[in-house]
Amino acid sequence: MAMTRLTPQRAAILEYLDGNTDHPSAEDIYRAVRRRYPMISLATVYNTLDALKQEDAVMELSIDTARKRYDPDTRPHNHLICTTCKRIVDIRVRLPLRLPKSEQSGFKITGKHVEFYGLCPDCQDAQV
Amino acid sequence: MAMTRLTPQRAAILEYLDGNTDHPSAEDIYRAVRRRYPMISLATVYNTLDALKQEDAVMELSIDTARKRYDPDTRPHNHLICTTCKRIVDIRVRLPLRLPKSEQSGFKITGKHVEFYGLCPDCQDAQV
DNA sequence: AATTAGCTAATAATCACTCTAAATTTGGAA
DNA sequence: TTCCAAATTTAGAGTGATTATTAGCTAATT
């Protein structure tokens, strides 16, 4: 499904995603967009996310096993994840990394992603 | 649930996992173990995986958005993933990597994981 | 105006995973 | 040994995220 029409629903979703660094789930997006556009359906959120994925305007993250998370920043970058609250934070520095040919198992490499795990400041405090 | 008893079901699951580098899903494990132990239930597979996770005898991977994958090798190591067939291969070399303090966003870092994406040999062939 | 293709909304369906409760098995105490 | 309580297994119900379906709507096209 190519994104041939920019409907008001899609515009609302795009506006919410633009510059968003929260890595929201589909449900998060649905709840946020519904505030401005109360009649929108969750199915439309999923449809729009599919369309955006196809044109590489959004990236699906497999970080959180409970639900997919979405990132409007599709440039290669890495993430820092709180193992308690599942907050995802962007890492802005480049992490130079090469996989030696001998370790590529015959794969044609197309990308990479580094995940750092830890406790975010809020969850460190709550831990006391 | 600590793994206090080694039941035949658990022994069969452990035997299947031992040395396994396929990164199977719960369903994969269920199907495999059922061949030798036909009356086993899928719930037992999930229960056993929980117990094994607790004692760090197995690691849950969030690589595949469709289903959790399990790795009996709990030593820190990284993975190579086929974006087509979702095959997961171990990377055996160390990839030295440090996140500068300035990029840690106040997190207390506890771990990291590198994922390389690509096309496995089979899927490269199939692509023609 | 009629046609058609794309889109939305509601809702049903699916699928992985978790929970529940009854039955069974186990290991240790008597 | 026999008995008991705790651990475990099982089947099946339940849950929650995601996908599929379908009728109706909208906008551009003929």
CSV table of C-alpha atoms (C1' of nucleotides) in Angstrom, one decimal:
chain,number,residue,atom,x,y,z
A,1,MET,CA,0.0,0.0,0.0
A,2,ALA,CA,1.7,3.1,-1.2
A,3,MET,CA,0.9,6.3,0.6
A,4,THR,CA,-0.8,8.0,-2.2
A,5,ARG,CA,-3.2,10.1,-0.2
A,6,LEU,CA,-2.4,12.3,2.7
A,7,THR,CA,-5.7,12.0,4.6
A,8,PRO,CA,-6.3,14.0,7.8
A,9,GLN,CA,-5.8,10.9,9.8
A,10,ARG,CA,-2.4,10.3,8.2
A,11,ALA,CA,-1.4,13.9,8.6
A,12,ALA,CA,-2.3,13.7,12.3
A,13,ILE,CA,-0.2,10.6,12.7
A,14,LEU,CA,2.7,12.1,10.8
A,15,GLU,CA,2.6,15.2,12.9
A,16,TYR,CA,2.7,13.2,16.1
A,17,LEU,CA,5.6,11.2,14.8
A,18,ASP,CA,7.6,14.1,13.4
A,19,GLY,CA,10.7,14.7,15.6
A,20,ASN,CA,9.3,12.3,18.2
A,21,THR,CA,12.1,10.5,20.1
A,22,ASP,CA,9.9,8.4,22.4
A,23,HIS,CA,9.8,5.3,20.2
A,24,PRO,CA,6.0,4.9,20.7
A,25,SER,CA,4.0,1.8,20.3
A,26,ALA,CA,1.0,1.6,18.0
A,27,GLU,CA,-1.2,2.0,21.0
A,28,ASP,CA,0.7,5.1,22.2
A,29,ILE,CA,0.3,6.7,18.8
A,30,TYR,CA,-3.4,5.8,18.8
A,31,ARG,CA,-4.0,7.4,22.2
A,32,ALA,CA,-2.0,10.5,21.3
A,33,VAL,CA,-3.6,11.1,17.9
A,34,ARG,CA,-7.1,10.4,19.3
A,35,ARG,CA,-6.8,13.5,21.5
A,36,ARG,CA,-6.8,15.7,18.4
A,37,TYR,CA,-8.7,13.3,16.1
A,38,PRO,CA,-11.2,11.4,18.3
A,39,MET,CA,-12.8,9.3,15.6
A,40,ILE,CA,-9.6,7.7,14.4
A,41,SER,CA,-9.4,3.9,14.5
A,42,LEU,CA,-6.5,1.8,15.7
A,43,ALA,CA,-6.6,-0.1,12.4
A,44,THR,CA,-5.8,3.2,10.6
A,45,VAL,CA,-2.8,3.6,12.8
A,46,TYR,CA,-1.6,0.2,11.8
A,47,ASN,CA,-2.4,0.8,8.2
A,48,THR,CA,-0.5,4.1,8.2
A,49,LEU,CA,2.5,2.6,10.0
A,50,ASP,CA,2.6,-0.1,7.3
A,51,ALA,CA,2.5,2.5,4.6
A,52,LEU,CA,5.2,4.5,6.3
A,53,LYS,CA,7.4,1.4,6.7
A,54,GLN,CA,7.2,0.7,3.0
A,55,GLU,CA,8.4,4.1,2.1
A,56,ASP,CA,11.1,4.0,4.8
A,57,ALA,CA,9.6,6.9,6.7
A,58,VAL,CA,9.4,4.9,9.9
A,59,MET,CA,11.3,2.0,11.4
A,60,GLU,CA,9.9,-0.9,13.4
A,61,LEU,CA,11.9,-1.8,16.5
A,62,SER,CA,12.0,-5.3,17.9
A,63,ILE,CA,13.5,-4.1,21.2
A,64,ASP,CA,10.4,-4.5,23.3
A,65,THR,CA,9.1,-8.1,23.2
A,66,ALA,CA,5.7,-7.0,24.5
A,67,ARG,CA,4.9,-4.7,21.6
A,68,LYS,CA,6.4,-3.2,18.5
A,69,ARG,CA,7.9,0.3,18.8
A,70,TYR,CA,8.2,2.8,16.1
A,71,ASP,CA,11.0,5.3,15.3
A,72,PRO,CA,10.5,8.1,12.7
A,73,ASP,CA,14.3,8.5,12.6
A,74,THR,CA,15.3,6.0,9.9
A,75,ARG,CA,18.9,7.0,9.8
A,76,PRO,CA,21.2,4.4,11.1
A,77,HIS,CA,21.6,4.9,14.9
A,78,ASN,CA,21.6,2.9,18.0
A,79,HIS,CA,19.6,2.6,21.3
A,80,LEU,CA,19.8,2.6,25.0
A,81,ILE,CA,17.0,0.6,26.7
A,82,CYS,CA,15.8,0.6,30.3
A,83,THR,CA,15.3,-3.0,31.2
A,84,THR,CA,12.7,-2.0,33.8
A,85,CYS,CA,10.4,0.6,32.2
A,86,LYS,CA,11.3,-0.2,28.6
A,87,ARG,CA,12.2,3.4,27.9
A,88,ILE,CA,14.2,3.7,24.7
A,89,VAL,CA,16.7,6.5,24.2
A,90,ASP,CA,18.6,7.3,21.0
A,91,ILE,CA,22.4,7.1,21.0
A,92,ARG,CA,23.7,9.9,18.9
A,93,VAL,CA,27.3,9.0,18.5
A,94,ARG,CA,28.5,6.7,15.8
A,95,LEU,CA,29.8,3.4,17.1
A,96,PRO,CA,32.3,2.2,14.5
A,97,LEU,CA,31.9,-1.5,14.1
A,98,ARG,CA,32.9,-4.0,11.5
A,99,LEU,CA,32.1,-7.7,11.2
A,100,PRO,CA,35.2,-9.5,9.8
A,101,LYS,CA,34.4,-11.4,6.6
A,102,SER,CA,35.4,-14.6,8.4
A,103,GLU,CA,32.4,-14.1,10.8
A,104,GLN,CA,29.8,-13.3,8.1
A,105,SER,CA,28.8,-16.9,7.6
A,106,GLY,CA,28.2,-16.1,3.9
A,107,PHE,CA,25.6,-13.5,4.7
A,108,LYS,CA,25.3,-10.3,2.6
A,109,ILE,CA,25.3,-7.7,5.4
A,110,THR,CA,22.8,-4.9,5.0
A,111,GLY,CA,22.7,-3.3,8.4
A,112,LYS,CA,23.4,-3.3,12.0
A,113,HIS,CA,22.0,-2.2,15.3
A,114,VAL,CA,23.5,-1.8,18.8
A,115,GLU,CA,21.4,-2.0,21.9
A,116,PHE,CA,22.7,-1.0,25.3
A,117,TYR,CA,20.7,-2.2,28.3
A,118,GLY,CA,20.6,-0.6,31.7
A,119,LEU,CA,18.5,1.3,34.3
A,120,CYS,CA,17.3,4.8,33.5
A,121,PRO,CA,17.6,7.5,36.1
A,122,ASP,CA,13.9,7.2,37.2
A,123,CYS,CA,14.1,3.4,37.7
A,124,GLN,CA,17.4,3.8,39.6
A,125,ASP,CA,15.7,6.1,42.0
A,126,ALA,CA,12.6,3.9,42.3
A,127,GLN,CA,14.8,1.0,43.1
A,128,VAL,CA,15.8,2.3,46.6
B,1,MET,CA,9.8,-20.9,40.1
B,2,ALA,CA,13.2,-22.4,40.8
B,3,MET,CA,14.1,-25.4,38.9
B,4,THR,CA,14.1,-27.7,41.9
B,5,ARG,CA,13.1,-30.9,40.1
B,6,LEU,CA,14.5,-32.4,36.9
B,7,THR,CA,11.4,-34.0,35.5
B,8,PRO,CA,11.6,-36.1,32.3
B,9,GLN,CA,9.9,-33.2,30.4
B,10,ARG,CA,12.6,-30.8,31.6
B,11,ALA,CA,15.3,-33.2,30.8
B,12,ALA,CA,14.0,-33.6,27.3
B,13,ILE,CA,13.9,-29.8,26.8
B,14,LEU,CA,17.4,-29.4,28.3
B,15,GLU,CA,18.7,-32.1,26.0
B,16,TYR,CA,17.2,-30.4,23.0
B,17,LEU,CA,18.6,-27.0,24.0
B,18,ASP,CA,22.1,-28.2,25.0
B,19,GLY,CA,24.6,-27.0,22.4
B,20,ASN,CA,21.7,-25.9,20.1
B,21,THR,CA,22.7,-22.9,18.0
B,22,ASP,CA,19.4,-22.5,16.1
B,23,HIS,CA,17.9,-20.0,18.5
B,24,PRO,CA,14.5,-21.8,18.5
B,25,SER,CA,11.2,-20.4,19.4
B,26,ALA,CA,9.0,-22.0,22.1
B,27,GLU,CA,7.0,-23.6,19.3
B,28,ASP,CA,10.2,-25.0,17.7
B,29,ILE,CA,11.2,-26.5,21.1
B,30,TYR,CA,7.7,-27.9,21.6
B,31,ARG,CA,7.6,-29.6,18.2
B,32,ALA,CA,11.1,-31.0,18.6
B,33,VAL,CA,10.6,-32.3,22.1
B,34,ARG,CA,7.2,-33.7,21.2
B,35,ARG,CA,8.9,-36.2,18.9
B,36,ARG,CA,10.5,-37.9,21.8
B,37,TYR,CA,8.0,-37.0,24.4
B,38,PRO,CA,4.6,-36.9,22.7
B,39,MET,CA,2.4,-36.0,25.7
B,40,ILE,CA,4.3,-32.9,26.6
B,41,SER,CA,2.3,-29.7,26.7
B,42,LEU,CA,3.3,-26.3,25.3
B,43,ALA,CA,2.7,-24.8,28.7
B,44,THR,CA,5.4,-27.0,30.1
B,45,VAL,CA,7.8,-25.6,27.5
B,46,TYR,CA,7.0,-22.1,28.6
B,47,ASN,CA,7.2,-23.0,32.3
B,48,THR,CA,10.6,-24.6,31.8
B,49,LEU,CA,11.9,-21.7,29.8
B,50,ASP,CA,10.8,-19.4,32.6
B,51,ALA,CA,12.7,-21.5,35.1
B,52,LEU,CA,15.7,-21.7,32.9
B,53,LYS,CA,15.7,-17.9,32.4
B,54,GLN,CA,15.6,-17.4,36.2
B,55,GLU,CA,18.7,-19.5,36.7
B,56,ASP,CA,20.4,-17.9,33.7
B,57,ALA,CA,20.6,-21.2,31.8
B,58,VAL,CA,18.8,-19.7,28.8
B,59,MET,CA,18.5,-16.2,27.3
B,60,GLU,CA,15.5,-14.7,25.7
B,61,LEU,CA,16.1,-12.9,22.4
B,62,SER,CA,14.0,-10.0,21.2
B,63,ILE,CA,15.4,-10.1,17.7
B,64,ASP,CA,12.3,-11.6,16.0
B,65,THR,CA,9.2,-9.4,16.3
B,66,ALA,CA,6.9,-12.3,15.6
B,67,ARG,CA,8.0,-14.6,18.4
B,68,LYS,CA,10.6,-14.8,21.2
B,69,ARG,CA,13.7,-16.9,20.4
B,70,TYR,CA,15.8,-18.7,23.0
B,71,ASP,CA,19.5,-19.2,23.3
B,72,PRO,CA,21.1,-21.7,25.6
B,73,ASP,CA,24.4,-19.9,25.3
B,74,THR,CA,24.1,-17.2,27.9
B,75,ARG,CA,27.6,-15.9,27.6
B,76,PRO,CA,27.7,-12.4,26.1
B,77,HIS,CA,27.8,-12.7,22.3
B,78,ASN,CA,26.3,-11.1,19.3
B,79,HIS,CA,24.1,-12.2,16.4
B,80,LEU,CA,23.6,-12.1,12.6
B,81,ILE,CA,20.0,-12.2,11.4
B,82,CYS,CA,18.6,-13.0,8.0
B,83,THR,CA,16.0,-10.4,7.3
B,84,THR,CA,14.1,-12.8,5.1
B,85,CYS,CA,14.0,-16.1,6.8
B,86,LYS,CA,14.8,-14.9,10.3
B,87,ARG,CA,17.6,-17.3,10.7
B,88,ILE,CA,19.9,-16.2,13.6
B,89,VAL,CA,23.6,-17.1,13.6
B,90,ASP,CA,26.0,-16.5,16.5
B,91,ILE,CA,28.9,-14.1,16.1
B,92,ARG,CA,31.9,-15.6,17.8
B,93,VAL,CA,34.3,-12.7,17.8
B,94,ARG,CA,34.3,-10.0,20.4
B,95,LEU,CA,33.2,-6.7,19.2
B,96,PRO,CA,34.8,-4.1,21.5
B,97,LEU,CA,32.4,-1.3,22.1
B,98,ARG,CA,32.1,1.4,24.7
B,99,LEU,CA,29.4,3.9,25.1
B,100,PRO,CA,30.9,7.3,26.2
B,101,LYS,CA,29.7,8.5,29.5
B,102,SER,CA,28.3,11.6,27.7
B,103,GLU,CA,26.0,9.4,25.8
B,104,GLN,CA,24.7,7.3,28.7
B,105,SER,CA,21.8,9.7,29.5
B,106,GLY,CA,22.2,8.9,33.2
B,107,PHE,CA,21.6,5.2,32.7
B,108,LYS,CA,23.4,2.6,34.6
B,109,ILE,CA,24.6,0.3,31.8
B,110,THR,CA,24.2,-3.4,32.4
B,111,GLY,CA,24.7,-5.0,29.0
B,112,LYS,CA,24.8,-4.7,25.3
B,113,HIS,CA,23.9,-6.6,22.2
B,114,VAL,CA,24.9,-6.1,18.6
B,115,GLU,CA,22.7,-7.3,15.7
B,116,PHE,CA,23.9,-7.5,12.2
B,117,TYR,CA,21.2,-7.8,9.5
B,118,GLY,CA,21.6,-9.3,6.1
B,119,LEU,CA,20.6,-12.1,3.7
B,120,CYS,CA,21.7,-15.6,4.5
B,121,PRO,CA,23.2,-17.8,1.7
B,122,ASP,CA,19.9,-19.7,1.1
B,123,CYS,CA,17.9,-16.5,0.8
B,124,GLN,CA,20.5,-15.0,-1.6
B,125,ASP,CA,20.1,-18.0,-3.8
B,126,ALA,CA,16.3,-18.0,-3.6
B,127,GLN,CA,16.3,-14.3,-4.6
B,128,VAL,CA,17.4,-15.0,-8.2
C,1,DA,C1',-23.2,11.5,-13.2
C,2,DA,C1',-21.0,7.0,-13.0
C,3,DT,C1',-16.8,4.5,-12.2
C,4,DT,C1',-13.1,3.1,-9.7
C,5,DA,C1',-9.4,3.0,-6.6
C,6,DG,C1',-7.7,4.2,-2.1
C,7,DC,C1',-8.9,4.8,2.5
C,8,DT,C1',-11.4,4.5,7.1
C,9,DA,C1',-13.7,2.4,10.7
C,10,DA,C1',-15.6,-1.3,13.1
C,11,DT,C1',-15.0,-5.6,14.2
C,12,DA,C1',-13.8,-10.4,13.7
C,13,DA,C1',-10.0,-13.4,13.6
C,14,DT,C1',-5.5,-15.0,14.7
C,15,DC,C1',-1.5,-15.9,17.1
C,16,DA,C1',1.9,-15.9,20.8
C,17,DC,C1',1.9,-16.1,25.3
C,18,DT,C1',0.0,-16.3,30.1
C,19,DC,C1',-3.1,-17.9,33.6
C,20,DT,C1',-6.0,-21.2,36.0
C,21,DA,C1',-7.3,-25.2,38.1
C,22,DA,C1',-7.5,-30.0,38.5
C,23,DA,C1',-4.8,-34.1,38.4
C,24,DT,C1',-0.4,-36.2,38.9
C,25,DT,C1',4.2,-36.8,40.5
C,26,DT,C1',7.8,-36.3,43.6
C,27,DG,C1',10.8,-36.4,47.6
C,28,DG,C1',11.0,-36.4,52.3
C,29,DA,C1',9.0,-37.2,56.9
C,30,DA,C1',6.8,-40.3,59.9
D,1,DT,C1',6.9,-48.4,53.3
D,2,DT,C1',3.2,-45.2,53.5
D,3,DC,C1',1.6,-40.7,53.6
D,4,DC,C1',1.6,-35.8,52.8
D,5,DA,C1',2.7,-31.4,51.1
D,6,DA,C1',4.8,-29.1,47.6
D,7,DA,C1',6.2,-29.0,42.9
D,8,DT,C1',4.9,-30.0,38.4
D,9,DT,C1',2.1,-31.2,34.3
D,10,DT,C1',-1.7,-30.7,31.5
D,11,DA,C1',-5.6,-28.9,28.9
D,12,DG,C1',-7.9,-25.3,28.1
D,13,DA,C1',-9.5,-20.7,28.9
D,14,DG,C1',-8.0,-15.9,28.8
D,15,DT,C1',-5.3,-11.8,27.2
D,16,DG,C1',-3.4,-8.5,24.4
D,17,DA,C1',-1.1,-7.1,20.2
D,18,DT,C1',-1.6,-7.4,15.5
D,19,DT,C1',-3.8,-8.7,11.1
D,20,DA,C1',-7.6,-9.5,8.1
D,21,DT,C1',-12.2,-8.5,6.4
D,22,DT,C1',-15.7,-5.9,4.8
D,23,DA,C1',-19.0,-2.3,4.1
D,24,DG,C1',-19.2,2.3,3.4
D,25,DC,C1',-17.0,6.7,2.2
D,26,DT,C1',-14.1,10.0,-0.5
D,27,DA,C1',-11.7,11.8,-4.2
D,28,DA,C1',-10.0,11.8,-8.5
D,29,DT,C1',-11.2,10.2,-13.4
D,30,DT,C1',-14.0,9.1,-17.4
